[in-house]
Amino acid sequence: MKQPNKIIVIGMGFVGLTLAIFLTSKKFNVIGVDTDQNKLNTLLQGSTPFYEPGLESALKSSLKKYLSFTNNLSSVDAADIVFVTVGTPPMRDGSIDLRYIKSSTKQISEWCNNNHIQPVIVYKSTILPGTFENVIKPILKSLSENTTVNPEFLREGSALQDTIHPHVIVIGGKEKPALSLKRFYQKIYEQKIPIKTTSATNAELIKYANNSFLAAKISFINTIANICQRFPDSNVDDVAEVIGLDPRIGNLFLKAGPGYGGSCFPKDVQALLSLTKNLGTGSDFLNAIHKTNKQQAEMVLKLITKQVKSLKNSNISILGLAFKENSDDIRESVSISLIEKLLTKKVNVRVHDPRAIDNAKSVFNNKVMYCTDVSDCLRSSDCAVLLTSWKQYLSLGKEFSKMRNPILIDTRRLLANKKLPVKYVGLGIGNEIVS
Ligand code: UDX
């Protein structure tokens, strides 16, 4: 492949939009394709449909020169590379929904054949092992010779930074397109990044193995946190710090909390589990990661019921709705399922989040009270539950004195070392025995 000039990115979600913007910063002409015209209109006005640090200002500069959008791939005449970044959402049985993969692949195939072109086609969407071979290849036919599987590892909340500084690049597929893509990446990344070329199936599996392993680390440390909870003088962060010093373990992803959420870990663990079931083996291990995560959300509810004797008509304040800090994403957020449970117990729920209030409104309408100010959220409250590690919460202190019954359940132990005018219950700190 000659040095590419025009690049198409199909699917303007987290991965696609961030990639498109990053590529324009490297002076490529990028066309973002998405079937949702409303989303494209928002983007054309320089706004991102979700919050991601630094992305909106980067979008505004990209729009000045290199970035354009269309809802119709056939309106584009040619391109050197086509990235596919469409979603693969979960189905009820845990498997993934391939409808967007199939529809975009059909479009690409028709478009290439009509225009007699053979761009390098790159699948960044998360797809289970076998998807390239059994689903994509039969649609692309000879075009599949020029196709690679190139999973993405960016995290929400640091999407742009992770795209600028990936820890690894994995390229699966036939040698020719894999080498073309490798050279492309070597040119655009000034720093040396490990690039691994492998089979398409390995590339597909690497993504699931990666995410499932990280999810396993979290479920593991949450298990330890629940043991710590039963022993006064025990703190999961002290245990995590020391085991993390063992280079065989490493210190990342050992922060105990209310359980992992978001659009990847819950979905990917269940998809891999469902794959093992289809393969006839199943996996007790993957099942345990998933079950432990669900139980962790129950643990938060137990901590609340231990503190608030009668939940009915009590006032409970939820600090943090997003599944993680620096994001407005509430998908699979433990806060959301917890609020749902509290509402069934007739609790008056007040919520605060620096970014995710609007998204929560579309779930709860007028069933909860939305607060833009933490003090309002805590006023007359019987219990506050901190669920998301927003930096803003680190400076909280006197706000807790507004509570009727000053109790804080800190599921992230963000305020563990502060003197607060509140009874402090830290998840994974052994001062409150919960059975
Ligand atoms: C994850 C992967 O990290 C990323 O590589 C992949 O591309 C997509 O899935 P993301 O879901 O955006 O990224 O965020 P991440 O930072 O991994 O957090 C996921 C969840 O795990 C959050 O709910 C977070 O609070 C939780 N978590 C993370 C913990 O509870 N403890 C930790 O130590 C780390």
Tab-separated table of C-alpha atoms and ligand atoms in Angstrom:
chain	number	residue	atom	x	y	z
A	1	MET	CA	0.000	0.000	0.000
A	2	LYS	CA	1.327	3.437	-0.915
A	3	GLN	CA	1.296	6.090	1.810
A	4	PRO	CA	-2.468	6.413	2.351
A	5	ASN	CA	-4.237	9.632	1.663
A	6	LYS	CA	-7.883	8.904	2.263
A	7	ILE	CA	-9.123	6.809	5.184
A	8	ILE	CA	-12.664	5.721	5.988
A	9	VAL	CA	-13.812	4.924	9.510
A	10	ILE	CA	-17.186	3.171	9.755
A	11	GLY	CA	-19.000	3.623	13.087
A	12	MET	CA	-18.660	6.888	15.015
A	13	GLY	CA	-18.718	5.484	18.558
A	14	PHE	CA	-15.916	5.803	21.119
A	15	VAL	CA	-13.403	3.816	19.132
A	16	GLY	CA	-14.248	5.126	15.644
A	17	LEU	CA	-14.548	8.791	16.510
A	18	THR	CA	-11.368	8.814	18.579
A	19	LEU	CA	-9.473	7.001	15.838
A	20	ALA	CA	-10.818	9.345	13.138
A	21	ILE	CA	-9.784	12.414	15.126
A	22	PHE	CA	-6.362	10.974	15.897
A	23	LEU	CA	-5.744	10.172	12.205
A	24	THR	CA	-6.634	13.716	11.179
A	25	SER	CA	-4.001	14.954	13.636
A	26	LYS	CA	-1.562	12.980	11.476
A	27	LYS	CA	-2.865	14.874	8.424
A	28	PHE	CA	-4.852	12.084	6.780
A	29	ASN	CA	-8.148	12.908	5.126
A	30	VAL	CA	-10.682	10.955	7.118
A	31	ILE	CA	-14.315	10.299	6.312
A	32	GLY	CA	-16.399	9.129	9.244
A	33	VAL	CA	-19.366	6.980	8.235
A	34	ASP	CA	-22.375	6.405	10.471
A	35	THR	CA	-26.012	5.590	9.689
A	36	ASP	CA	-27.222	7.892	12.480
A	37	GLN	CA	-27.637	11.297	10.820
A	38	ASN	CA	-28.506	12.951	14.161
A	39	LYS	CA	-25.163	11.851	15.535
A	40	LEU	CA	-23.406	13.193	12.441
A	41	ASN	CA	-25.219	16.542	12.785
A	42	THR	CA	-24.015	16.798	16.390
A	43	LEU	CA	-20.464	16.005	15.289
A	44	LEU	CA	-20.624	18.522	12.431
A	45	GLN	CA	-21.480	21.187	14.996
A	46	GLY	CA	-18.286	20.305	16.842
A	47	SER	CA	-19.949	18.446	19.722
A	48	THR	CA	-19.283	14.861	20.738
A	49	PRO	CA	-22.362	12.722	21.544
A	50	PHE	CA	-20.618	11.504	24.727
A	51	TYR	CA	-18.155	13.019	27.175
A	52	GLU	CA	-14.523	12.110	26.665
A	53	PRO	CA	-11.724	14.349	27.982
A	54	GLY	CA	-10.097	16.424	25.252
A	55	LEU	CA	-12.125	14.890	22.431
A	56	GLU	CA	-14.478	17.775	21.724
A	57	SER	CA	-11.741	20.364	21.270
A	58	ALA	CA	-9.778	17.899	19.126
A	59	LEU	CA	-12.931	17.326	17.030
A	60	LYS	CA	-13.293	21.069	16.448
A	61	SER	CA	-9.753	21.322	15.068
A	62	SER	CA	-10.195	18.190	12.931
A	63	LEU	CA	-13.352	19.608	11.353
A	64	LYS	CA	-11.430	22.665	10.135
A	65	LYS	CA	-9.468	20.635	7.647
A	66	TYR	CA	-9.248	16.874	7.487
A	67	LEU	CA	-12.460	15.395	8.847
A	68	SER	CA	-15.793	14.969	7.088
A	69	PHE	CA	-18.793	12.701	7.620
A	70	THR	CA	-21.353	10.825	5.570
A	71	ASN	CA	-24.211	8.444	6.286
A	72	ASN	CA	-23.709	6.757	2.951
A	73	LEU	CA	-20.525	4.906	2.087
A	74	SER	CA	-21.400	4.848	-1.622
A	75	SER	CA	-21.042	8.637	-1.756
A	76	VAL	CA	-17.288	8.150	-1.319
A	77	ASP	CA	-15.329	7.231	-4.458
A	78	ALA	CA	-12.309	5.435	-2.970
A	79	ALA	CA	-10.048	5.047	0.064
A	80	ASP	CA	-6.760	3.424	0.956
A	81	ILE	CA	-7.856	2.018	4.313
A	82	VAL	CA	-11.312	1.249	5.702
A	83	PHE	CA	-11.529	0.837	9.473
A	84	VAL	CA	-14.621	-0.934	10.798
A	85	THR	CA	-15.455	0.193	14.339
A	86	VAL	CA	-19.159	-0.634	14.596
A	87	GLY	CA	-20.603	-1.937	17.855
A	88	THR	CA	-21.047	-5.601	18.736
A	89	PRO	CA	-23.651	-5.257	21.502
A	90	PRO	CA	-24.605	-8.126	23.827
A	91	MET	CA	-27.554	-10.433	23.159
A	92	ARG	CA	-29.750	-11.880	25.922
A	93	ASP	CA	-27.838	-15.181	26.011
A	94	GLY	CA	-24.483	-13.365	26.411
A	95	SER	CA	-23.388	-13.854	22.794
A	96	ILE	CA	-22.716	-10.803	20.615
A	97	ASP	CA	-25.002	-9.228	18.064
A	98	LEU	CA	-23.217	-9.225	14.712
A	99	ARG	CA	-25.865	-7.324	12.758
A	100	TYR	CA	-23.742	-4.169	12.386
A	101	ILE	CA	-20.676	-6.190	11.438
A	102	LYS	CA	-22.691	-7.997	8.777
A	103	SER	CA	-24.388	-4.894	7.371
A	104	SER	CA	-21.202	-2.816	7.208
A	105	THR	CA	-19.291	-5.732	5.683
A	106	LYS	CA	-21.951	-6.118	2.962
A	107	GLN	CA	-21.774	-2.384	2.241
A	108	ILE	CA	-17.991	-2.443	2.016
A	109	SER	CA	-18.093	-5.443	-0.296
A	110	GLU	CA	-20.606	-3.820	-2.693
A	111	TRP	CA	-18.820	-0.483	-2.552
A	112	CYS	CA	-15.412	-2.022	-3.362
A	113	ASN	CA	-16.851	-4.096	-6.203
A	114	ASN	CA	-18.766	-1.145	-7.707
A	115	ASN	CA	-15.707	1.091	-7.582
A	116	HIS	CA	-13.201	-1.643	-8.520
A	117	ILE	CA	-11.043	-0.864	-5.511
A	118	GLN	CA	-9.202	-3.002	-2.984
A	119	PRO	CA	-8.472	-0.962	0.124
A	120	VAL	CA	-6.978	-2.552	3.223
A	121	ILE	CA	-10.000	-3.400	5.391
A	122	VAL	CA	-9.380	-3.327	9.134
A	123	TYR	CA	-11.781	-4.707	11.749
A	124	LYS	CA	-11.319	-2.923	15.080
A	125	SER	CA	-14.700	-3.992	16.466
A	126	THR	CA	-14.566	-6.605	19.234
A	127	ILE	CA	-15.445	-9.928	17.575
A	128	LEU	CA	-15.326	-13.469	18.944
A	129	PRO	CA	-12.819	-15.987	17.579
A	130	GLY	CA	-14.116	-17.429	14.335
A	131	THR	CA	-16.084	-14.327	13.316
A	132	PHE	CA	-13.604	-13.295	10.636
A	133	GLU	CA	-13.366	-16.802	9.229
A	134	ASN	CA	-17.063	-17.746	9.417
A	135	VAL	CA	-18.966	-14.474	9.091
A	136	ILE	CA	-16.812	-11.776	7.491
A	137	LYS	CA	-14.838	-13.806	4.957
A	138	PRO	CA	-17.871	-15.350	3.229
A	139	ILE	CA	-19.280	-11.849	2.657
A	140	LEU	CA	-16.034	-10.215	1.531
A	141	LYS	CA	-14.908	-13.168	-0.622
A	142	SER	CA	-11.681	-12.199	-2.457
A	143	LEU	CA	-11.559	-8.857	-0.618
A	144	SER	CA	-10.849	-10.837	2.550
A	145	GLU	CA	-7.306	-11.362	1.234
A	146	ASN	CA	-6.792	-7.684	1.987
A	147	THR	CA	-8.444	-7.696	5.386
A	148	THR	CA	-7.073	-7.649	8.939
A	149	VAL	CA	-8.389	-7.936	12.476
A	150	ASN	CA	-6.900	-5.197	14.633
A	151	PRO	CA	-8.506	-5.089	18.114
A	152	GLU	CA	-8.659	-1.885	20.114
A	153	PHE	CA	-7.615	-1.562	23.759
A	154	LEU	CA	-8.532	2.049	24.548
A	155	ARG	CA	-10.357	2.850	27.778
A	156	GLU	CA	-13.240	5.256	28.135
A	157	GLY	CA	-12.192	8.351	30.024
A	158	SER	CA	-8.747	8.254	28.433
A	159	ALA	CA	-9.698	7.279	24.866
A	160	LEU	CA	-7.653	9.938	23.100
A	161	GLN	CA	-4.537	9.418	25.223
A	162	ASP	CA	-4.788	5.640	24.810
A	163	THR	CA	-5.056	6.073	21.025
A	164	ILE	CA	-2.057	8.383	20.946
A	165	HIS	CA	-0.049	6.035	23.209
A	166	PRO	CA	-1.241	2.442	22.716
A	167	HIS	CA	0.656	-0.169	24.759
A	168	VAL	CA	0.497	-2.679	21.895
A	169	ILE	CA	-0.855	-3.064	18.378
A	170	VAL	CA	-2.203	-6.460	17.337
A	171	ILE	CA	-2.728	-7.201	13.651
A	172	GLY	CA	-4.298	-10.483	12.592
A	173	GLY	CA	-4.719	-11.773	9.069
A	174	LYS	CA	-2.852	-12.608	5.890
A	175	GLU	CA	0.742	-11.430	5.592
A	176	LYS	CA	0.221	-8.833	2.843
A	177	PRO	CA	-2.446	-6.633	4.469
A	178	ALA	CA	-0.931	-7.218	7.917
A	179	LEU	CA	2.422	-5.888	6.748
A	180	SER	CA	0.801	-2.903	5.009
A	181	LEU	CA	-1.022	-1.999	8.182
A	182	LYS	CA	2.087	-2.546	10.286
A	183	ARG	CA	4.054	-0.119	8.098
A	184	PHE	CA	1.208	2.377	8.311
A	185	TYR	CA	1.253	2.258	12.116
A	186	GLN	CA	5.062	2.425	12.256
A	187	LYS	CA	4.913	5.651	10.261
A	188	ILE	CA	2.243	7.365	12.311
A	189	TYR	CA	3.590	6.431	15.727
A	190	GLU	CA	6.770	8.306	16.474
A	191	GLN	CA	7.413	6.278	19.626
A	192	LYS	CA	8.222	2.563	19.395
A	193	ILE	CA	5.128	0.488	20.036
A	194	PRO	CA	5.219	-3.321	20.072
A	195	ILE	CA	3.363	-4.517	16.986
A	196	LYS	CA	2.363	-8.164	16.930
A	197	THR	CA	1.229	-9.762	13.684
A	198	THR	CA	-0.646	-13.008	14.050
A	199	SER	CA	-3.624	-14.965	12.723
A	200	ALA	CA	-7.042	-13.318	12.550
A	201	THR	CA	-8.404	-15.835	15.082
A	202	ASN	CA	-5.598	-15.112	17.543
A	203	ALA	CA	-6.213	-11.375	17.184
A	204	GLU	CA	-9.909	-11.915	17.932
A	205	LEU	CA	-9.120	-14.051	20.974
A	206	ILE	CA	-6.405	-11.728	22.318
A	207	LYS	CA	-8.969	-8.991	22.863
A	208	TYR	CA	-11.292	-11.281	24.855
A	209	ALA	CA	-8.434	-12.867	26.787
A	210	ASN	CA	-7.128	-9.410	27.661
A	211	ASN	CA	-10.440	-8.044	28.920
A	212	SER	CA	-11.426	-11.242	30.720
A	213	PHE	CA	-8.094	-11.349	32.520
A	214	LEU	CA	-8.486	-7.748	33.690
A	215	ALA	CA	-12.052	-8.488	34.797
A	216	ALA	CA	-10.699	-11.520	36.671
A	217	LYS	CA	-8.213	-9.313	38.516
A	218	ILE	CA	-11.044	-7.042	39.622
A	219	SER	CA	-13.296	-9.918	40.725
A	220	PHE	CA	-10.329	-11.412	42.566
A	221	ILE	CA	-9.516	-8.247	44.502
A	222	ASN	CA	-13.213	-7.719	45.242
A	223	THR	CA	-13.233	-11.211	46.768
A	224	ILE	CA	-10.276	-10.219	48.952
A	225	ALA	CA	-12.056	-6.946	49.844
A	226	ASN	CA	-15.031	-8.888	51.136
A	227	ILE	CA	-12.725	-10.974	53.323
A	228	CYS	CA	-11.034	-7.801	54.618
A	229	GLN	CA	-14.475	-6.457	55.447
A	230	ARG	CA	-14.854	-9.210	58.068
A	231	PHE	CA	-11.588	-8.461	59.896
A	232	PRO	CA	-11.145	-5.274	61.907
A	233	ASP	CA	-7.707	-3.780	61.155
A	234	SER	CA	-7.758	-5.110	57.627
A	235	ASN	CA	-7.690	-2.965	54.492
A	236	VAL	CA	-7.856	-4.298	50.937
A	237	ASP	CA	-5.727	-1.428	49.600
A	238	ASP	CA	-2.827	-2.468	51.854
A	239	VAL	CA	-3.126	-6.051	50.675
A	240	ALA	CA	-3.382	-4.967	47.011
A	241	GLU	CA	-0.381	-2.672	47.316
A	242	VAL	CA	1.887	-5.461	48.506
A	243	ILE	CA	0.719	-8.228	46.179
A	244	GLY	CA	0.984	-5.683	43.361
A	245	LEU	CA	4.708	-5.369	44.071
A	246	ASP	CA	5.142	-8.958	42.929
A	247	PRO	CA	6.049	-8.473	39.257
A	248	ARG	CA	4.171	-11.673	38.462
A	249	ILE	CA	0.980	-9.955	39.653
A	250	GLY	CA	1.491	-6.238	38.955
A	251	ASN	CA	-0.300	-3.375	40.680
A	252	LEU	CA	-2.846	-2.366	38.027
A	253	PHE	CA	-6.523	-3.324	38.110
A	254	LEU	CA	-6.354	-4.250	41.767
A	255	LYS	CA	-8.656	-1.504	43.003
A	256	ALA	CA	-11.556	-3.111	44.820
A	257	GLY	CA	-14.911	-1.465	44.273
A	258	PRO	CA	-18.603	-1.993	43.596
A	259	GLY	CA	-17.848	-4.279	40.636
A	260	TYR	CA	-16.810	-3.534	37.086
A	261	GLY	CA	-19.250	-1.938	34.633
A	262	GLY	CA	-19.116	-0.265	31.248
A	263	SER	CA	-19.596	-1.412	27.711
A	264	CYS	CA	-16.729	-3.929	27.613
A	265	PHE	CA	-15.905	-6.085	30.642
A	266	PRO	CA	-19.445	-7.301	31.459
A	267	LYS	CA	-20.181	-7.969	27.795
A	268	ASP	CA	-16.840	-9.528	26.899
A	269	VAL	CA	-16.675	-11.949	29.844
A	270	GLN	CA	-20.199	-13.137	29.069
A	271	ALA	CA	-19.490	-13.413	25.337
A	272	LEU	CA	-16.410	-15.555	25.968
A	273	LEU	CA	-18.419	-17.649	28.414
A	274	SER	CA	-21.145	-18.114	25.834
A	275	LEU	CA	-18.508	-19.137	23.285
A	276	THR	CA	-17.208	-21.842	25.657
A	277	LYS	CA	-20.780	-23.092	26.052
A	278	ASN	CA	-21.161	-23.280	22.273
A	279	LEU	CA	-17.901	-25.174	22.149
A	280	GLY	CA	-19.460	-27.677	24.553
A	281	THR	CA	-17.110	-27.063	27.463
A	282	GLY	CA	-18.438	-24.055	29.367
A	283	SER	CA	-16.121	-22.365	31.851
A	284	ASP	CA	-16.512	-22.345	35.628
A	285	PHE	CA	-13.739	-19.755	35.743
A	286	LEU	CA	-15.395	-17.206	33.441
A	287	ASN	CA	-18.708	-17.876	35.132
A	288	ALA	CA	-17.112	-17.130	38.510
A	289	ILE	CA	-15.684	-13.802	37.291
A	290	HIS	CA	-19.140	-12.761	36.127
A	291	LYS	CA	-20.996	-14.070	39.213
A	292	THR	CA	-18.502	-12.496	41.607
A	293	ASN	CA	-19.048	-9.175	39.866
A	294	LYS	CA	-22.818	-9.438	40.266
A	295	GLN	CA	-22.403	-10.392	43.944
A	296	GLN	CA	-20.261	-7.317	44.527
A	297	ALA	CA	-23.185	-5.061	43.656
A	298	GLU	CA	-25.247	-7.043	46.209
A	299	MET	CA	-22.485	-6.429	48.752
A	300	VAL	CA	-22.983	-2.672	48.361
A	301	LEU	CA	-26.695	-3.110	49.043
A	302	LYS	CA	-25.873	-5.186	52.130
A	303	LEU	CA	-23.598	-2.434	53.419
A	304	ILE	CA	-26.467	0.026	53.003
A	305	THR	CA	-29.068	-2.166	54.714
A	306	LYS	CA	-26.671	-2.726	57.610
A	307	GLN	CA	-26.464	1.049	58.143
A	308	VAL	CA	-29.998	2.120	57.340
A	309	LYS	CA	-32.289	0.034	59.475
A	310	SER	CA	-35.494	0.847	57.636
A	311	LEU	CA	-35.020	1.538	53.953
A	312	LYS	CA	-38.637	2.450	53.236
A	313	ASN	CA	-38.982	6.253	52.972
A	314	SER	CA	-35.317	6.765	53.879
A	315	ASN	CA	-33.240	9.297	51.920
A	316	ILE	CA	-30.183	7.846	50.224
A	317	SER	CA	-27.642	9.909	48.289
A	318	ILE	CA	-25.748	8.360	45.408
A	319	LEU	CA	-22.437	10.027	44.574
A	320	GLY	CA	-21.428	8.935	41.079
A	321	LEU	CA	-23.548	7.436	38.313
A	322	ALA	CA	-20.978	6.871	35.561
A	323	PHE	CA	-19.365	3.408	35.498
A	324	LYS	CA	-16.011	5.146	35.912
A	325	GLU	CA	-14.635	8.629	36.395
A	326	ASN	CA	-14.050	11.026	33.455
A	327	SER	CA	-16.942	9.489	31.566
A	328	ASP	CA	-20.691	10.101	31.263
A	329	ASP	CA	-21.330	6.465	30.341
A	330	ILE	CA	-23.813	4.663	32.581
A	331	ARG	CA	-23.896	1.389	30.647
A	332	GLU	CA	-23.749	-1.535	33.112
A	333	SER	CA	-22.913	0.947	35.847
A	334	VAL	CA	-23.410	-0.555	39.316
A	335	SER	CA	-24.932	2.778	40.405
A	336	ILE	CA	-27.826	2.250	38.014
A	337	SER	CA	-28.690	-1.286	39.142
A	338	LEU	CA	-28.289	-0.234	42.777
A	339	ILE	CA	-30.698	2.698	42.337
A	340	GLU	CA	-33.196	0.360	40.661
A	341	LYS	CA	-33.061	-1.923	43.715
A	342	LEU	CA	-33.382	0.998	46.143
A	343	LEU	CA	-36.416	2.306	44.271
A	344	THR	CA	-38.188	-1.051	44.629
A	345	LYS	CA	-37.638	-0.678	48.381
A	346	LYS	CA	-39.361	2.730	48.313
A	347	VAL	CA	-36.199	4.692	49.077
A	348	ASN	CA	-36.053	8.400	48.187
A	349	VAL	CA	-32.969	8.468	45.987
A	350	ARG	CA	-30.944	11.594	45.292
A	351	VAL	CA	-28.152	11.417	42.776
A	352	HIS	CA	-25.101	13.446	41.887
A	353	ASP	CA	-22.597	13.044	39.075
A	354	PRO	CA	-20.456	15.700	37.375
A	355	ARG	CA	-21.234	14.347	33.896
A	356	ALA	CA	-23.776	11.556	33.772
A	357	ILE	CA	-26.973	13.205	35.050
A	358	ASP	CA	-28.481	13.605	31.573
A	359	ASN	CA	-27.962	9.951	30.731
A	360	ALA	CA	-29.475	8.921	34.073
A	361	LYS	CA	-32.554	11.049	33.369
A	362	SER	CA	-33.370	8.884	30.378
A	363	VAL	CA	-33.419	5.833	32.694
A	364	PHE	CA	-35.122	7.171	35.826
A	365	ASN	CA	-37.183	10.162	34.571
A	366	ASN	CA	-38.696	11.731	37.701
A	367	LYS	CA	-38.194	8.712	39.958
A	368	VAL	CA	-35.070	10.162	41.582
A	369	MET	CA	-33.933	13.659	42.517
A	370	TYR	CA	-31.056	14.978	40.370
A	371	CYS	CA	-28.564	17.284	42.068
A	372	THR	CA	-25.900	19.357	40.379
A	373	ASP	CA	-24.452	20.198	43.760
A	374	VAL	CA	-23.155	17.584	46.235
A	375	SER	CA	-24.453	19.576	49.212
A	376	ASP	CA	-28.000	19.414	47.802
A	377	CYS	CA	-27.586	15.705	47.268
A	378	LEU	CA	-26.518	15.166	50.879
A	379	ARG	CA	-29.061	17.440	52.577
A	380	SER	CA	-31.272	15.479	55.045
A	381	SER	CA	-29.804	12.227	53.812
A	382	ASP	CA	-29.744	9.023	55.859
A	383	CYS	CA	-26.806	7.520	54.007
A	384	ALA	CA	-24.439	8.562	51.224
A	385	VAL	CA	-22.937	5.984	48.874
A	386	LEU	CA	-19.880	6.950	46.859
A	387	LEU	CA	-19.630	4.773	43.748
A	388	THR	CA	-17.505	6.590	41.163
A	389	SER	CA	-13.957	7.878	41.757
A	390	TRP	CA	-14.523	11.428	40.525
A	391	LYS	CA	-11.625	13.699	41.449
A	392	GLN	CA	-14.129	16.308	42.709
A	393	TYR	CA	-15.181	13.948	45.504
A	394	LEU	CA	-11.677	13.933	46.973
A	395	SER	CA	-12.210	17.395	48.411
A	396	LEU	CA	-15.538	16.606	50.096
A	397	GLY	CA	-15.700	17.249	53.834
A	398	LYS	CA	-18.052	19.700	55.473
A	399	GLU	CA	-20.783	18.824	52.924
A	400	PHE	CA	-21.476	15.654	54.921
A	401	SER	CA	-22.625	17.681	57.922
A	402	LYS	CA	-25.804	18.463	55.929
A	403	MET	CA	-26.919	14.860	56.364
A	404	ARG	CA	-29.711	13.856	58.745
A	405	ASN	CA	-27.855	10.673	59.595
A	406	PRO	CA	-24.214	11.200	58.599
A	407	ILE	CA	-23.068	7.837	57.207
A	408	LEU	CA	-20.830	7.459	54.174
A	409	ILE	CA	-20.374	4.141	52.386
A	410	ASP	CA	-17.305	4.665	50.255
A	411	THR	CA	-17.120	1.809	47.746
A	412	ARG	CA	-13.853	3.168	46.288
A	413	ARG	CA	-12.217	4.175	49.633
A	414	LEU	CA	-11.585	7.570	48.086
A	415	LEU	CA	-11.955	9.407	51.400
A	416	ALA	CA	-10.480	6.725	53.657
A	417	ASN	CA	-7.674	8.926	54.931
A	418	LYS	CA	-9.718	12.039	55.653
A	419	LYS	CA	-11.245	13.226	58.899
A	420	LEU	CA	-14.905	13.617	58.020
A	421	PRO	CA	-17.974	14.684	60.002
A	422	VAL	CA	-19.524	11.326	59.171
A	423	LYS	CA	-19.521	7.660	60.149
A	424	TYR	CA	-17.186	6.233	57.531
A	425	VAL	CA	-17.701	2.757	56.054
A	426	GLY	CA	-15.106	1.819	53.435
A	427	LEU	CA	-15.767	-1.210	51.230
A	428	GLY	CA	-12.899	-3.605	51.937
A	429	ILE	CA	-11.934	-1.912	55.195
A	430	GLY	CA	-12.658	-4.160	58.147
A	431	ASN	CA	-14.572	-1.915	60.448
A	432	GLU	CA	-18.081	-3.002	59.579
A	433	ILE	CA	-18.841	-6.684	59.679
A	434	VAL	CA	-21.325	-7.609	56.972
A	435	SER	CA	-22.491	-11.177	56.748
B	1	UDX	C1	-11.890	-1.665	29.276
B	1	UDX	C2	-10.415	-2.063	28.995
B	1	UDX	O1	-9.588	-1.536	30.041
B	1	UDX	C3	-9.959	-1.556	27.628
B	1	UDX	O2	-8.652	-2.025	27.350
B	1	UDX	C4	-10.932	-2.070	26.570
B	1	UDX	O3	-10.578	-1.555	25.292
B	1	UDX	C5	-12.366	-1.683	26.902
B	1	UDX	O4	-12.697	-2.155	28.217
B	1	UDX	P1	-13.133	0.564	30.005
B	1	UDX	O5	-14.312	-0.335	30.230
B	1	UDX	O6	-13.328	1.785	29.198
B	1	UDX	O7	-11.915	-0.251	29.340
B	1	UDX	O8	-12.579	1.064	31.461
B	1	UDX	P2	-11.644	0.422	32.579
B	1	UDX	O9	-10.771	1.501	33.087
B	1	UDX	O10	-10.999	-0.810	32.139
B	1	UDX	O11	-12.703	0.082	33.746
B	1	UDX	C6	-13.704	-0.901	33.600
B	1	UDX	C7	-14.449	-1.106	34.912
B	1	UDX	O12	-13.612	-1.749	35.867
B	1	UDX	C8	-14.927	0.177	35.582
B	1	UDX	O13	-16.198	-0.048	36.124
B	1	UDX	C9	-13.905	0.410	36.687
B	1	UDX	O14	-14.401	1.153	37.765
B	1	UDX	C10	-13.596	-1.027	37.081
B	1	UDX	N1	-12.282	-1.172	37.704
B	1	UDX	C11	-11.153	-0.967	36.968
B	1	UDX	C12	-12.193	-1.552	39.050
B	1	UDX	O15	-13.210	-1.749	39.737
B	1	UDX	N2	-10.958	-1.724	39.593
B	1	UDX	C13	-9.811	-1.542	38.888
B	1	UDX	O16	-8.721	-1.738	39.465
B	1	UDX	C14	-9.913	-1.148	37.531
